[in-house]
Coordinates of C-alpha atoms in Angstrom, one line a residue:
M1 CA 0.0 0.0 0.0
D2 CA 1.4 3.4 -0.9
L3 CA 2.1 6.1 1.6
D4 CA -0.9 8.3 0.7
R5 CA -3.3 5.4 1.3
I6 CA -1.7 4.5 4.6
K7 CA -2.2 8.1 5.7
D8 CA -5.9 7.9 4.6
V9 CA -6.2 4.8 6.8
L10 CA -4.8 6.6 9.8
R11 CA -6.9 9.7 9.2
T12 CA -10.1 7.7 8.8
F13 CA -9.4 5.8 12.0
A14 CA -8.9 9.1 13.9
E15 CA -12.0 10.8 12.6
V16 CA -14.4 7.8 12.6
E17 CA -13.3 5.3 15.2
A18 CA -11.3 7.1 17.8
R19 CA -13.1 10.5 17.8
G20 CA -15.2 10.8 21.0
V21 CA -13.9 7.5 22.2
S22 CA -10.1 7.7 22.6
P23 CA -8.6 11.3 22.8
L24 CA -5.1 9.8 22.9
Y25 CA -5.5 7.6 19.8
E26 CA -7.4 10.3 17.9
H27 CA -4.6 12.7 18.4
L28 CA -1.8 10.3 17.6
A29 CA -3.5 8.9 14.5
L30 CA -4.2 12.4 13.1
Q31 CA -0.6 13.5 13.7
A32 CA 0.7 10.2 12.2
A33 CA -1.5 10.8 9.1
A34 CA 0.6 13.9 8.4
D35 CA 4.0 12.4 9.1
D36 CA 5.8 10.4 6.4
D37 CA 8.2 8.7 8.7
V38 CA 5.7 7.4 11.3
A39 CA 3.0 6.6 8.8
G40 CA 5.7 4.8 6.7
L41 CA 6.2 2.3 9.5
L42 CA 2.9 0.7 8.5
S43 CA 4.4 -0.2 5.1
A44 CA 5.9 -3.2 6.8
A45 CA 2.5 -4.7 7.5
R46 CA 1.4 -7.8 5.6
D47 CA -1.1 -7.5 2.8
G48 CA -4.5 -6.5 4.1
E49 CA -3.1 -5.6 7.5
V50 CA -2.4 -1.9 7.2
R51 CA -4.5 -0.7 10.2
A52 CA -4.1 2.3 12.5
T53 CA -4.8 -0.1 15.4
L54 CA -1.8 -2.1 14.5
L55 CA 0.5 1.0 14.7
M56 CA -1.1 2.0 18.0
A57 CA -0.8 -1.6 19.4
T58 CA 2.9 -1.7 18.3
A59 CA 3.6 1.6 20.1
H60 CA 1.7 0.4 23.2
R61 CA 3.7 -2.8 23.3
L62 CA 7.0 -0.9 23.1
V63 CA 6.0 1.5 25.9
Q64 CA 5.0 -1.6 28.0
A65 CA 8.6 -2.7 27.5
D66 CA 10.0 0.7 28.6
P67 CA 7.5 1.9 31.2
I68 CA 9.7 4.6 32.7
H69 CA 10.0 6.5 29.4
P70 CA 8.3 9.9 29.7
L71 CA 5.8 8.9 27.0
S72 CA 4.2 6.5 29.6
R73 CA 2.7 9.4 31.4
Y74 CA 0.1 9.6 28.6
Y75 CA -0.7 5.9 28.9
P76 CA -3.3 5.3 31.6
S77 CA -2.8 1.6 31.0
L78 CA 0.7 2.0 32.5
G79 CA -0.3 4.4 35.3
G80 CA -0.1 7.6 33.3
F81 CA -2.4 10.5 34.3
D82 CA -1.6 13.2 31.7
G83 CA -4.0 14.2 29.0
V84 CA -3.0 15.0 25.5
D85 CA -0.9 18.2 25.3
S86 CA 1.8 19.8 23.2
E87 CA 4.4 17.3 24.2
T88 CA 2.4 14.1 23.4
W89 CA 3.1 13.9 19.7
P90 CA 6.8 14.9 19.8
L91 CA 7.5 12.3 22.5
F92 CA 5.5 9.6 20.6
R93 CA 7.2 10.4 17.4
S94 CA 10.8 10.3 18.7
F95 CA 10.0 7.2 20.9
L96 CA 8.7 5.2 17.9
L97 CA 11.3 6.3 15.4
E98 CA 14.2 5.6 17.8
R99 CA 12.8 2.0 17.9
A100 CA 11.8 1.9 14.2
D101 CA 13.4 -1.5 13.6
K102 CA 11.6 -3.0 16.6
A103 CA 8.4 -1.3 15.4
R104 CA 8.7 -2.7 11.9
A105 CA 9.4 -6.2 13.2
L106 CA 6.2 -6.1 15.3
I107 CA 4.1 -4.6 12.5
A108 CA 5.4 -7.3 10.0
S109 CA 4.8 -10.2 12.3
R110 CA 1.7 -9.4 14.2
Y111 CA -2.0 -9.1 13.6
T112 CA -4.4 -6.7 15.5
Q113 CA -5.6 -9.2 18.1
T114 CA -8.6 -7.8 19.9
N115 CA -10.5 -9.8 22.4
E116 CA -13.1 -7.3 23.8
V117 CA -14.6 -9.2 26.7
R118 CA -17.5 -6.7 27.0
R119 CA -18.9 -7.9 23.6
A120 CA -20.0 -11.0 25.4
A121 CA -22.9 -8.9 26.8
L122 CA -23.9 -8.1 23.2
L123 CA -23.7 -11.7 22.0
Y124 CA -25.4 -13.3 25.0
P125 CA -29.0 -12.4 23.8
G126 CA -28.3 -13.7 20.3
V127 CA -26.8 -17.0 21.5
A128 CA -29.7 -17.4 23.9
R129 CA -32.2 -16.9 21.1
A130 CA -30.4 -19.6 19.0
A131 CA -30.3 -22.0 21.9
K132 CA -34.0 -21.5 22.6
E133 CA -34.8 -22.2 18.9
A134 CA -32.6 -25.3 19.1
G135 CA -34.6 -26.5 22.1
G136 CA -31.6 -27.7 24.1
K137 CA -27.9 -27.6 24.4
V138 CA -25.8 -26.2 21.6
S139 CA -22.1 -26.2 20.7
L140 CA -20.4 -22.8 20.2
L141 CA -17.8 -22.1 17.5
E142 CA -16.3 -18.6 17.4
V143 CA -14.6 -17.6 14.1
G144 CA -11.9 -15.0 14.7
C145 CA -11.6 -16.0 18.3
S146 CA -8.2 -14.5 19.2
A147 CA -7.6 -15.8 22.7
G148 CA -11.1 -17.3 22.9
L149 CA -12.3 -15.3 25.9
L150 CA -15.8 -14.8 24.4
L151 CA -16.2 -18.6 24.4
G152 CA -16.7 -18.3 28.2
L153 CA -19.8 -16.2 27.8
D154 CA -22.0 -18.8 29.6
R155 CA -19.8 -18.3 32.7
F156 CA -20.0 -14.5 32.9
G157 CA -22.6 -12.5 34.8
Y158 CA -24.6 -9.8 33.0
R159 CA -26.4 -6.7 34.1
Y160 CA -28.3 -4.7 31.5
Q161 CA -29.3 -1.3 32.6
C162 CA -32.5 -0.2 30.9
D163 CA -34.0 3.3 30.5
G164 CA -36.2 4.1 33.5
G165 CA -34.0 2.2 36.0
E166 CA -35.1 -1.3 35.2
Q167 CA -32.3 -3.9 35.2
L168 CA -32.1 -7.2 33.5
T169 CA -29.7 -9.9 34.8
A170 CA -28.4 -13.1 33.5
G171 CA -25.6 -15.6 34.1
P172 CA -24.2 -17.2 37.2
A173 CA -24.8 -15.1 40.4
K174 CA -21.2 -15.4 41.6
A175 CA -19.4 -15.1 38.3
A176 CA -15.8 -14.0 38.4
V177 CA -16.4 -11.8 35.3
G178 CA -19.3 -9.3 35.6
L179 CA -20.3 -7.2 32.6
H180 CA -22.5 -4.2 32.5
C181 CA -24.3 -3.0 29.4
A182 CA -26.7 -0.1 28.9
L183 CA -29.8 -1.3 27.0
D184 CA -32.3 1.1 25.4
L185 CA -35.3 0.3 23.2
A186 CA -36.0 1.4 19.7
P187 CA -39.6 2.6 19.0
G188 CA -41.9 -0.4 19.2
A189 CA -39.3 -2.7 20.7
V190 CA -39.9 -4.9 23.8
A191 CA -37.0 -5.8 26.1
P192 CA -35.6 -9.2 25.5
K193 CA -36.3 -12.1 27.8
L194 CA -32.9 -13.5 28.8
P195 CA -32.4 -16.9 30.3
K196 CA -30.4 -17.1 33.6
K197 CA -28.1 -19.8 32.1
L198 CA -26.9 -21.1 28.8
A199 CA -26.3 -24.8 28.4
L200 CA -23.4 -25.6 26.1
L201 CA -22.4 -29.1 24.8
D202 CA -19.0 -28.0 23.7
R203 CA -17.1 -25.0 22.5
A204 CA -14.1 -24.2 20.2
G205 CA -12.5 -21.2 18.5
L206 CA -11.1 -20.8 15.0
D207 CA -8.5 -18.2 14.3
R208 CA -5.6 -17.8 11.8
A209 CA -3.3 -17.0 14.8
P210 CA -4.9 -18.1 18.1
V211 CA -3.5 -16.4 21.2
D212 CA -2.0 -18.6 23.9
L213 CA -2.7 -16.8 27.2
S214 CA -0.3 -19.0 29.1
D215 CA 2.5 -17.3 27.1
E216 CA 3.3 -14.0 28.8
D217 CA 4.4 -12.3 25.6
E218 CA 1.2 -13.3 23.8
L219 CA -0.9 -11.9 26.7
A220 CA 1.2 -8.7 26.7
W221 CA 0.4 -8.3 22.9
L222 CA -3.3 -8.9 23.5
E223 CA -3.2 -6.2 26.2
A224 CA -1.3 -3.9 23.9
C225 CA -4.1 -4.2 21.4
V226 CA -6.5 -2.6 23.9
W227 CA -6.6 1.2 23.5
A228 CA -4.1 2.6 26.1
D229 CA -6.4 5.3 27.5
Q230 CA -9.1 2.7 28.4
P231 CA -7.5 0.8 31.4
D232 CA -10.8 -0.6 32.5
R233 CA -10.9 -2.8 29.4
I234 CA -7.4 -4.1 30.2
R235 CA -8.4 -4.9 33.8
L236 CA -11.4 -6.8 32.5
L237 CA -9.2 -8.6 30.0
R238 CA -6.9 -9.8 32.7
T239 CA -9.8 -11.0 34.9
A240 CA -11.3 -12.9 32.0
A241 CA -7.9 -14.4 31.2
A242 CA -7.5 -15.6 34.7
E243 CA -10.9 -17.2 34.6
Q244 CA -10.2 -18.8 31.3
A245 CA -7.1 -20.5 32.7
K246 CA -9.5 -22.7 34.8
H247 CA -11.5 -23.7 31.7
R248 CA -9.2 -23.6 28.7
P249 CA -11.2 -23.8 25.5
R250 CA -10.0 -25.6 22.4
L251 CA -8.5 -23.1 19.9
I252 CA -7.9 -24.2 16.3
A253 CA -5.4 -22.5 14.0
G254 CA -6.9 -22.1 10.6
D255 CA -8.7 -20.0 8.0
G256 CA -12.2 -18.8 8.8
V257 CA -13.5 -20.0 5.5
D258 CA -11.3 -22.9 4.3
D259 CA -11.1 -24.6 7.7
L260 CA -14.6 -23.8 8.9
A261 CA -16.1 -27.2 8.0
S262 CA -13.4 -29.2 9.7
A263 CA -13.7 -27.0 12.8
A264 CA -17.5 -27.4 12.8
A265 CA -17.2 -31.2 12.4
S266 CA -15.2 -31.4 15.7
L267 CA -18.3 -30.2 17.6
E268 CA -21.5 -32.2 18.2
G269 CA -25.1 -31.2 18.2
P270 CA -26.8 -28.0 17.0
L271 CA -24.1 -25.5 16.2
V272 CA -24.0 -21.7 16.9
V273 CA -21.3 -20.0 14.9
V274 CA -20.3 -16.6 16.4
T275 CA -18.5 -13.7 14.9
S276 CA -17.8 -10.4 16.6
H277 CA -16.0 -7.7 14.6
A278 CA -14.0 -10.5 12.8
L279 CA -15.5 -10.2 9.3
A280 CA -14.2 -6.6 8.9
Y281 CA -10.8 -8.2 8.5
F282 CA -12.0 -10.4 5.6
P283 CA -11.8 -9.1 2.0
A284 CA -15.3 -8.8 0.5
D285 CA -15.0 -12.0 -1.5
R286 CA -14.0 -13.9 1.6
R287 CA -17.0 -12.6 3.5
A288 CA -19.3 -13.9 0.8
A289 CA -17.4 -17.2 0.8
F290 CA -17.9 -17.4 4.6
V291 CA -21.6 -16.9 4.3
S292 CA -21.8 -19.6 1.6
A293 CA -19.8 -22.0 3.8
L294 CA -22.3 -21.4 6.6
A295 CA -25.2 -22.2 4.2
S296 CA -23.4 -25.4 3.1
L297 CA -23.0 -26.5 6.7
A298 CA -26.6 -25.7 7.5
A299 CA -27.7 -28.2 4.8
S300 CA -26.6 -31.1 7.0
R301 CA -27.1 -29.9 10.6
P302 CA -29.0 -27.4 12.7
L303 CA -26.9 -24.2 12.5
W304 CA -27.3 -20.6 13.6
W305 CA -25.0 -17.7 12.9
V306 CA -24.9 -15.0 15.6
S307 CA -23.2 -12.0 14.1
E308 CA -22.1 -8.9 16.0
E309 CA -20.6 -7.0 13.1
F310 CA -21.0 -3.8 11.1
Y311 CA -23.9 -4.4 8.8
G312 CA -21.8 -4.2 5.6
A313 CA -19.4 -6.9 6.9
G314 CA -21.7 -9.9 6.1
L315 CA -25.2 -9.5 7.4
D316 CA -26.1 -7.4 4.4
L317 CA -25.6 -10.6 2.3
V318 CA -28.4 -12.4 4.1
L319 CA -30.5 -9.4 5.1
P320 CA -30.2 -6.9 2.2
G321 CA -31.7 -3.5 1.9
R322 CA -31.5 -2.4 5.6
S323 CA -30.1 1.1 5.4
D324 CA -31.4 1.7 8.9
L325 CA -28.6 -0.6 10.1
V326 CA -25.8 1.6 8.7
G327 CA -24.0 4.4 10.3
N328 CA -23.5 6.1 13.6
G329 CA -20.4 4.0 14.3
L330 CA -22.7 1.2 15.5
A331 CA -22.6 -2.5 14.6
T332 CA -25.6 -4.9 14.4
L333 CA -26.4 -8.0 16.4
G334 CA -28.1 -10.4 14.0
V335 CA -29.2 -14.1 14.2
V336 CA -29.4 -16.2 11.0
R337 CA -30.5 -19.7 10.4
W338 CA -31.1 -21.5 7.1
E339 CA -34.3 -23.4 6.1
D340 CA -34.3 -25.4 2.9
G341 CA -31.2 -23.5 1.9
K342 CA -32.6 -20.1 2.4
P343 CA -31.4 -17.7 5.1
E344 CA -33.8 -16.4 7.7
A345 CA -32.1 -13.4 9.2
H346 CA -33.2 -11.1 12.0
A347 CA -31.5 -7.9 13.2
L348 CA -31.9 -7.8 17.0
A349 CA -30.0 -4.8 18.1
R350 CA -27.6 -1.9 17.2
T351 CA -24.5 -2.3 19.2
A352 CA -21.6 -0.1 20.4
P353 CA -18.3 -1.5 19.2
H354 CA -16.8 -2.1 22.7
G355 CA -19.9 -3.6 24.3
Q356 CA -20.8 -0.6 26.4
R357 CA -24.4 -0.3 25.1
M358 CA -27.0 -1.7 22.7
T359 CA -30.4 -0.5 21.3
W360 CA -32.8 -3.4 21.0
L361 CA -34.9 -3.3 17.8
A362 CA -38.5 -4.0 17.1
L363 CA -38.8 -7.5 15.7

């Protein structure tokens, strides 16, 4: 990718994804978009992996390794308290360029590996709906699972804070991981009825590069992929990682399309395939191939796809013409099943990307 396109990627990230969410990353990405040397570091990324988040994660990992550097005072994840000021960018730029070889090595060898635990609160109602339709226990397969933390969603506790003060709860009462999510209702919508428990037969994750959380370096990279000025997300990640160590799921290294059938074959019973902000990393033709692969699997067994993705990242292929599901920086929670080869798709909610809130839709 040429330098101008790399700069466009950085600028778009700052203006669309980070604005209003991460003052630090918005500032750094905007400055990087105007800097040939810093933006040029991303030219080391593999094909299809030029992402602002990869540059930010690389810098975060290098600051983790040098926590007494003055730049760390802008990183709340490392105990910093300073907000963005006139020194932030000069320090960031010099820090990164002084370690340019290390930065390029990370960028060339790593993927952006996000495992946002709070998204489990968005997925839970969708998986619960699929399990109810299945009429019993289901197996769970997450495609793009990273470290597989979302595979423990049946062990998490949930509190959904509704408009007017009502609260919906689900999950084990004494769960080690407790998640809070704001829930509001679109016009005509009725609050979902959530089961207290989910019964799973089995679970597995499929990822091109699964993260082994028993490896300290891998865990550090996963933490580095969390935005540095959102330390609560890192604390939750660590709590979920500690809980997962007691119940390690099976993680399969493979392609989300080519190896989907073999991964699915390793799981018994009705199957719920879950994706959460994974398909955005697929080229458009591979998203279409993924949906076709799901349809093929559904011809021989009961299968549901619970999708928590931006509408244009796959759900549009089975639920076309829904312009109301586009924009505002929100994704869509959808549930799809196939009957006689035809998809039956339902949009359940609009969702915030990091799991902090959802708007339940009229069905």
